[in-house]
Amino acid sequence: MTNVRSMTAGSTTAPLSPLTTPHPNRHRLRAVSPDEVPPVAELLNSGATWLPAPQHSLPALPGQPPMVGYLVLVPADQATTATAPPPAAQPEAPAPTGDAIVRIDPEQRTAQVLGRPLDLTYLEFELLAHLVAHPHRVHTRDQLVTTVWGYGHVGDGRTVDVHVARLRRKLGVEHRSSIVTVRRVGYKYVPSA
């Protein structure tokens, strides 16, 4: 393979000018000609390897010459956190949602009915959490499949019907009516009074 480069501890190149010195937390893109060697040595750890990216993985613009890209391989034992962006501020943990009967704790991924924990599968929890987070709102089966299962799910509304039936069974006889069927449309959550 051509143009494979390895950086050793002793490899040096001319330093970048102050105008082109990248911010430590920002990557810079620059067009290079296919035969030009980009000045990447300053950005790589010693021992890193870079090689041309496969042409099929690069975008092609109509009427423009093909793009050239490089893959950078850094050994795991030499990866440094100095070039990594600073950790983002920790967002506050989401507060438990629900009503006096059904409580959903998204942080611990638990659901309770009157203090009794429910043993839910991943999708049952996601479905119940979504319905409880939007009380009185009617959700079509397609909306629920898209929101809870995701865009890549191949299935139909019967999948939702089966999961709702399981949720109702786990909520118990007293609270199964909180998930209301809206005929020919979908479902909604109605908190108990």
CSV table of N, CA and C in Angstrom, one decimal, residues 82-187:
chain,number,residue,atom,x,y,z
A,82,ALA,N,-4.9,14.4,26.2
A,82,ALA,CA,-4.5,15.8,26.1
A,82,ALA,C,-5.2,16.4,24.9
A,83,THR,N,-5.4,15.7,23.8
A,83,THR,CA,-6.1,16.3,22.7
A,83,THR,C,-7.6,16.1,22.7
A,84,ALA,N,-8.1,15.3,23.7
A,84,ALA,CA,-9.5,15.1,23.8
A,84,ALA,C,-10.2,16.4,24.3
A,85,PRO,N,-11.4,16.6,23.9
A,85,PRO,CA,-12.1,17.8,24.4
A,85,PRO,C,-12.4,17.6,25.9
A,86,PRO,N,-12.4,18.7,26.6
A,86,PRO,CA,-12.7,18.6,28.1
A,86,PRO,C,-14.1,18.0,28.3
A,87,PRO,N,-14.2,17.3,29.4
A,87,PRO,CA,-15.5,16.6,29.6
A,87,PRO,C,-16.6,17.7,29.8
A,88,ALA,N,-17.8,17.4,29.2
A,88,ALA,CA,-18.9,18.4,29.3
A,88,ALA,C,-19.4,18.4,30.7
A,89,ALA,N,-20.0,19.5,31.1
A,89,ALA,CA,-20.6,19.5,32.4
A,89,ALA,C,-21.7,18.5,32.5
A,90,GLN,N,-21.7,17.8,33.6
A,90,GLN,CA,-22.7,16.7,33.8
A,90,GLN,C,-24.1,17.3,33.9
A,91,PRO,N,-25.0,16.9,33.0
A,91,PRO,CA,-26.3,17.3,33.0
A,91,PRO,C,-27.0,16.8,34.3
A,92,GLU,N,-28.0,17.5,34.7
A,92,GLU,CA,-28.7,17.1,35.9
A,92,GLU,C,-29.4,15.8,35.6
A,93,ALA,N,-29.5,14.9,36.5
A,93,ALA,CA,-30.2,13.6,36.3
A,93,ALA,C,-31.7,13.9,36.1
A,94,PRO,N,-32.3,13.2,35.2
A,94,PRO,CA,-33.7,13.5,34.9
A,94,PRO,C,-34.5,13.1,36.2
A,95,ALA,N,-35.5,13.9,36.5
A,95,ALA,CA,-36.3,13.6,37.7
A,95,ALA,C,-37.3,12.5,37.4
A,96,PRO,N,-37.7,11.7,38.4
A,96,PRO,CA,-38.7,10.7,38.2
A,96,PRO,C,-40.0,11.4,37.6
A,97,THR,N,-40.6,10.7,36.7
A,97,THR,CA,-41.9,11.2,36.1
A,97,THR,C,-43.0,10.3,36.5
A,98,GLY,N,-44.2,10.8,36.2
A,98,GLY,CA,-45.4,9.9,36.5
A,98,GLY,C,-46.4,10.7,37.3
A,99,ASP,N,-47.2,9.9,38.0
A,99,ASP,CA,-48.3,10.4,38.8
A,99,ASP,C,-48.2,9.7,40.2
A,100,ALA,N,-49.3,9.8,40.9
A,100,ALA,CA,-49.3,9.2,42.2
A,100,ALA,C,-49.3,7.7,42.1
A,101,ILE,N,-49.7,7.2,41.0
A,101,ILE,CA,-49.8,5.7,40.9
A,101,ILE,C,-48.6,5.1,40.2
A,102,VAL,N,-48.3,5.6,39.0
A,102,VAL,CA,-47.2,5.1,38.2
A,102,VAL,C,-46.0,6.1,38.3
A,103,ARG,N,-44.8,5.6,38.7
A,103,ARG,CA,-43.6,6.4,38.8
A,103,ARG,C,-42.6,5.8,37.9
A,104,ILE,N,-41.9,6.6,37.1
A,104,ILE,CA,-40.9,6.2,36.2
A,104,ILE,C,-39.6,6.9,36.6
A,105,ASP,N,-38.5,6.2,36.9
A,105,ASP,CA,-37.2,6.8,37.2
A,105,ASP,C,-36.3,6.5,36.1
A,106,PRO,N,-36.1,7.4,35.1
A,106,PRO,CA,-35.2,7.2,34.0
A,106,PRO,C,-33.8,7.0,34.3
A,107,GLU,N,-33.3,7.5,35.4
A,107,GLU,CA,-31.9,7.4,35.8
A,107,GLU,C,-31.6,6.0,36.2
A,108,GLN,N,-32.5,5.4,37.0
A,108,GLN,CA,-32.2,4.0,37.4
A,108,GLN,C,-33.0,3.0,36.6
A,109,ARG,N,-33.8,3.5,35.6
A,109,ARG,CA,-34.6,2.7,34.7
A,109,ARG,C,-35.5,1.7,35.4
A,110,THR,N,-36.2,2.3,36.4
A,110,THR,CA,-37.2,1.5,37.2
A,110,THR,C,-38.6,2.1,37.0
A,111,ALA,N,-39.6,1.3,37.1
A,111,ALA,CA,-41.0,1.7,37.1
A,111,ALA,C,-41.7,1.1,38.3
A,112,GLN,N,-42.6,1.9,38.9
A,112,GLN,CA,-43.3,1.4,40.1
A,112,GLN,C,-44.8,1.7,39.9
A,113,VAL,N,-45.6,0.8,40.5
A,113,VAL,CA,-47.0,1.1,40.6
A,113,VAL,C,-47.3,1.0,42.1
A,114,LEU,N,-47.7,2.2,42.6
A,114,LEU,CA,-48.0,2.3,44.1
A,114,LEU,C,-46.8,1.8,44.9
A,115,GLY,N,-45.6,2.1,44.5
A,115,GLY,CA,-44.4,1.6,45.2
A,115,GLY,C,-44.0,0.2,44.9
A,116,ARG,N,-44.8,-0.6,44.1
A,116,ARG,CA,-44.4,-1.9,43.8
A,116,ARG,C,-43.6,-1.9,42.5
A,117,PRO,N,-42.4,-2.4,42.5
A,117,PRO,CA,-41.6,-2.4,41.3
A,117,PRO,C,-42.1,-3.3,40.2
A,118,LEU,N,-42.0,-2.8,39.0
A,118,LEU,CA,-42.4,-3.6,37.8
A,118,LEU,C,-41.2,-4.3,37.2
A,119,ASP,N,-41.4,-5.5,36.8
A,119,ASP,CA,-40.3,-6.2,36.1
A,119,ASP,C,-40.6,-6.1,34.6
A,120,LEU,N,-39.9,-5.1,34.0
A,120,LEU,CA,-40.2,-4.7,32.6
A,120,LEU,C,-39.0,-5.1,31.7
A,121,THR,N,-39.3,-5.4,30.5
A,121,THR,CA,-38.2,-5.6,29.5
A,121,THR,C,-37.8,-4.2,29.1
A,122,TYR,N,-36.7,-4.1,28.3
A,122,TYR,CA,-36.2,-2.8,27.8
A,122,TYR,C,-37.3,-2.1,27.0
A,123,LEU,N,-37.9,-2.7,26.1
A,123,LEU,CA,-38.9,-2.1,25.2
A,123,LEU,C,-40.2,-1.8,26.0
A,124,GLU,N,-40.6,-2.6,27.0
A,124,GLU,CA,-41.7,-2.3,27.8
A,124,GLU,C,-41.5,-1.1,28.6
A,125,PHE,N,-40.3,-1.0,29.2
A,125,PHE,CA,-40.0,0.2,30.0
A,125,PHE,C,-40.0,1.5,29.1
A,126,GLU,N,-39.4,1.4,27.9
A,126,GLU,CA,-39.4,2.6,27.0
A,126,GLU,C,-40.8,3.0,26.6
A,127,LEU,N,-41.6,2.0,26.3
A,127,LEU,CA,-43.0,2.3,25.9
A,127,LEU,C,-43.8,2.9,27.1
A,128,LEU,N,-43.7,2.4,28.3
A,128,LEU,CA,-44.4,2.9,29.4
A,128,LEU,C,-43.8,4.3,29.8
A,129,ALA,N,-42.5,4.5,29.7
A,129,ALA,CA,-41.9,5.8,30.0
A,129,ALA,C,-42.4,6.9,29.0
A,130,HIS,N,-42.5,6.5,27.8
A,130,HIS,CA,-43.0,7.4,26.8
A,130,HIS,C,-44.4,7.8,27.0
A,131,LEU,N,-45.3,6.8,27.2
A,131,LEU,CA,-46.7,7.1,27.4
A,131,LEU,C,-46.9,7.9,28.7
A,132,VAL,N,-46.2,7.6,29.8
A,132,VAL,CA,-46.4,8.3,31.0
A,132,VAL,C,-45.8,9.8,30.9
A,133,ALA,N,-44.8,10.0,30.1
A,133,ALA,CA,-44.2,11.3,29.9
A,133,ALA,C,-45.2,12.2,29.2
A,134,HIS,N,-46.1,11.6,28.4
A,134,HIS,CA,-47.1,12.4,27.6
A,134,HIS,C,-48.5,12.0,27.9
A,135,PRO,N,-49.0,12.3,29.1
A,135,PRO,CA,-50.3,11.8,29.5
A,135,PRO,C,-51.4,12.5,28.7
A,136,HIS,N,-52.5,11.8,28.4
A,136,HIS,CA,-53.6,12.2,27.7
A,136,HIS,C,-53.4,12.5,26.2
A,137,ARG,N,-52.2,12.3,25.7
A,137,ARG,CA,-51.8,12.5,24.3
A,137,ARG,C,-52.0,11.1,23.6
A,138,VAL,N,-52.7,11.2,22.5
A,138,VAL,CA,-53.0,10.0,21.7
A,138,VAL,C,-51.8,9.8,20.8
A,139,HIS,N,-51.2,8.5,20.8
A,139,HIS,CA,-50.1,8.2,20.0
A,139,HIS,C,-50.5,7.1,19.0
A,140,THR,N,-50.3,7.3,17.8
A,140,THR,CA,-50.6,6.3,16.8
A,140,THR,C,-49.6,5.1,16.9
A,141,ARG,N,-49.9,4.0,16.4
A,141,ARG,CA,-49.0,2.9,16.5
A,141,ARG,C,-47.7,3.2,15.7
A,142,ASP,N,-47.8,3.8,14.6
A,142,ASP,CA,-46.6,4.2,13.8
A,142,ASP,C,-45.7,5.1,14.6
A,143,GLN,N,-46.3,6.1,15.3
A,143,GLN,CA,-45.5,7.0,16.1
A,143,GLN,C,-44.8,6.3,17.2
A,144,LEU,N,-45.5,5.3,17.8
A,144,LEU,CA,-44.9,4.6,18.9
A,144,LEU,C,-43.7,3.7,18.4
A,145,VAL,N,-44.0,3.1,17.2
A,145,VAL,CA,-42.9,2.2,16.6
A,145,VAL,C,-41.7,3.1,16.3
A,146,THR,N,-41.9,4.3,15.7
A,146,THR,CA,-40.8,5.1,15.4
A,146,THR,C,-40.1,5.7,16.6
A,147,THR,N,-40.9,6.1,17.6
A,147,THR,CA,-40.3,6.7,18.8
A,147,THR,C,-39.6,5.6,19.7
A,148,VAL,N,-40.3,4.6,20.0
A,148,VAL,CA,-39.8,3.6,21.0
A,148,VAL,C,-38.8,2.6,20.3
A,149,TRP,N,-39.2,2.0,19.2
A,149,TRP,CA,-38.4,1.0,18.5
A,149,TRP,C,-37.3,1.6,17.7
A,150,GLY,N,-37.6,2.8,17.1
A,150,GLY,CA,-36.6,3.4,16.2
A,150,GLY,C,-36.9,3.2,14.8
A,151,TYR,N,-36.2,4.0,13.9
A,151,TYR,CA,-36.5,4.1,12.5
A,151,TYR,C,-36.2,2.7,11.8
A,152,GLY,N,-35.2,2.0,12.3
A,152,GLY,CA,-34.8,0.8,11.7
A,152,GLY,C,-35.6,-0.4,11.9
A,153,HIS,N,-36.6,-0.2,12.8
A,153,HIS,CA,-37.5,-1.4,13.1
A,153,HIS,C,-38.4,-1.8,12.0
A,154,VAL,N,-38.4,-3.1,11.7
A,154,VAL,CA,-39.3,-3.6,10.7
A,154,VAL,C,-40.4,-4.3,11.4
A,155,GLY,N,-41.5,-3.8,11.3
A,155,GLY,CA,-42.7,-4.4,12.0
A,155,GLY,C,-43.9,-3.7,11.7
A,156,ASP,N,-45.0,-4.0,12.4
A,156,ASP,CA,-46.2,-3.3,12.2
A,156,ASP,C,-46.8,-2.9,13.6
A,157,GLY,N,-48.1,-2.4,13.5
A,157,GLY,CA,-48.7,-2.0,14.7
A,157,GLY,C,-49.0,-3.1,15.7
A,158,ARG,N,-49.1,-4.3,15.2
A,158,ARG,CA,-49.3,-5.5,16.1
A,158,ARG,C,-48.2,-5.6,17.1
A,159,THR,N,-47.0,-5.2,16.8
A,159,THR,CA,-45.9,-5.3,17.8
A,159,THR,C,-46.3,-4.4,19.0
A,160,VAL,N,-46.8,-3.2,18.7
A,160,VAL,CA,-47.2,-2.3,19.8
A,160,VAL,C,-48.3,-2.9,20.6
A,161,ASP,N,-49.3,-3.5,19.9
A,161,ASP,CA,-50.5,-4.1,20.6
A,161,ASP,C,-50.0,-5.2,21.6
A,162,VAL,N,-49.1,-6.0,21.2
A,162,VAL,CA,-48.5,-7.1,22.0
A,162,VAL,C,-47.9,-6.5,23.3
A,163,HIS,N,-47.0,-5.4,23.1
A,163,HIS,CA,-46.3,-4.8,24.2
A,163,HIS,C,-47.3,-4.1,25.1
A,164,VAL,N,-48.3,-3.5,24.6
A,164,VAL,CA,-49.3,-2.8,25.4
A,164,VAL,C,-50.0,-3.9,26.3
A,165,ALA,N,-50.4,-5.0,25.7
A,165,ALA,CA,-51.1,-6.1,26.4
A,165,ALA,C,-50.2,-6.6,27.6
A,166,ARG,N,-48.9,-6.7,27.3
A,166,ARG,CA,-48.0,-7.2,28.4
A,166,ARG,C,-47.9,-6.1,29.5
A,167,LEU,N,-47.8,-4.8,29.1
A,167,LEU,CA,-47.7,-3.7,30.1
A,167,LEU,C,-49.0,-3.7,30.9
A,168,ARG,N,-50.1,-3.9,30.3
A,168,ARG,CA,-51.4,-3.9,31.1
A,168,ARG,C,-51.4,-5.0,32.1
A,169,ARG,N,-50.9,-6.2,31.7
A,169,ARG,CA,-50.9,-7.3,32.5
A,169,ARG,C,-50.0,-7.1,33.7
A,170,LYS,N,-48.8,-6.4,33.5
A,170,LYS,CA,-47.9,-6.1,34.6
A,170,LYS,C,-48.3,-5.0,35.5
A,171,LEU,N,-49.1,-4.1,34.9
A,171,LEU,CA,-49.7,-3.0,35.8
A,171,LEU,C,-50.7,-3.5,36.8
A,172,GLY,N,-51.3,-4.6,36.5
A,172,GLY,CA,-52.3,-5.2,37.4
A,172,GLY,C,-53.7,-4.8,37.0
A,173,VAL,N,-54.7,-5.6,37.6
A,173,VAL,CA,-56.1,-5.4,37.3
A,173,VAL,C,-56.6,-4.0,37.6
A,174,GLU,N,-56.1,-3.4,38.7
A,174,GLU,CA,-56.6,-2.1,39.2
A,174,GLU,C,-56.1,-1.0,38.3
A,175,HIS,N,-54.9,-1.1,37.6
A,175,HIS,CA,-54.3,0.0,36.9
A,175,HIS,C,-54.2,-0.2,35.4
A,176,ARG,N,-54.6,-1.4,34.9
A,176,ARG,CA,-54.5,-1.7,33.5
A,176,ARG,C,-55.3,-0.7,32.6
A,177,SER,N,-56.3,-0.1,33.2
A,177,SER,CA,-57.1,0.8,32.4
A,177,SER,C,-56.5,2.2,32.2
A,178,SER,N,-55.3,2.4,32.8
A,178,SER,CA,-54.6,3.7,32.6
A,178,SER,C,-54.0,3.8,31.2
A,179,ILE,N,-53.8,2.7,30.5
A,179,ILE,CA,-53.4,2.7,29.1
A,179,ILE,C,-54.7,2.5,28.3
A,180,VAL,N,-55.1,3.5,27.7
A,180,VAL,CA,-56.4,3.5,27.0
A,180,VAL,C,-56.2,3.3,25.5
A,181,THR,N,-57.0,2.4,24.9
A,181,THR,CA,-57.0,2.2,23.5
A,181,THR,C,-57.9,3.2,22.8
A,182,VAL,N,-57.4,3.9,21.8
A,182,VAL,CA,-58.2,4.8,21.0
A,182,VAL,C,-58.4,4.0,19.7
A,183,ARG,N,-59.6,3.5,19.5
A,183,ARG,CA,-59.9,2.6,18.4
A,183,ARG,C,-59.4,3.2,17.1
A,184,ARG,N,-58.8,2.3,16.3
A,184,ARG,CA,-58.3,2.6,14.9
A,184,ARG,C,-57.2,3.7,14.9
A,185,VAL,N,-56.7,4.1,16.1
A,185,VAL,CA,-55.7,5.1,16.1
A,185,VAL,C,-54.5,4.6,16.8
A,186,GLY,N,-54.6,4.4,18.1
A,186,GLY,CA,-53.4,4.0,18.9
A,186,GLY,C,-53.8,3.9,20.4
A,187,TYR,N,-52.9,4.5,21.2
A,187,TYR,CA,-53.0,4.4,22.7
A,187,TYR,C,-52.7,5.8,23.3
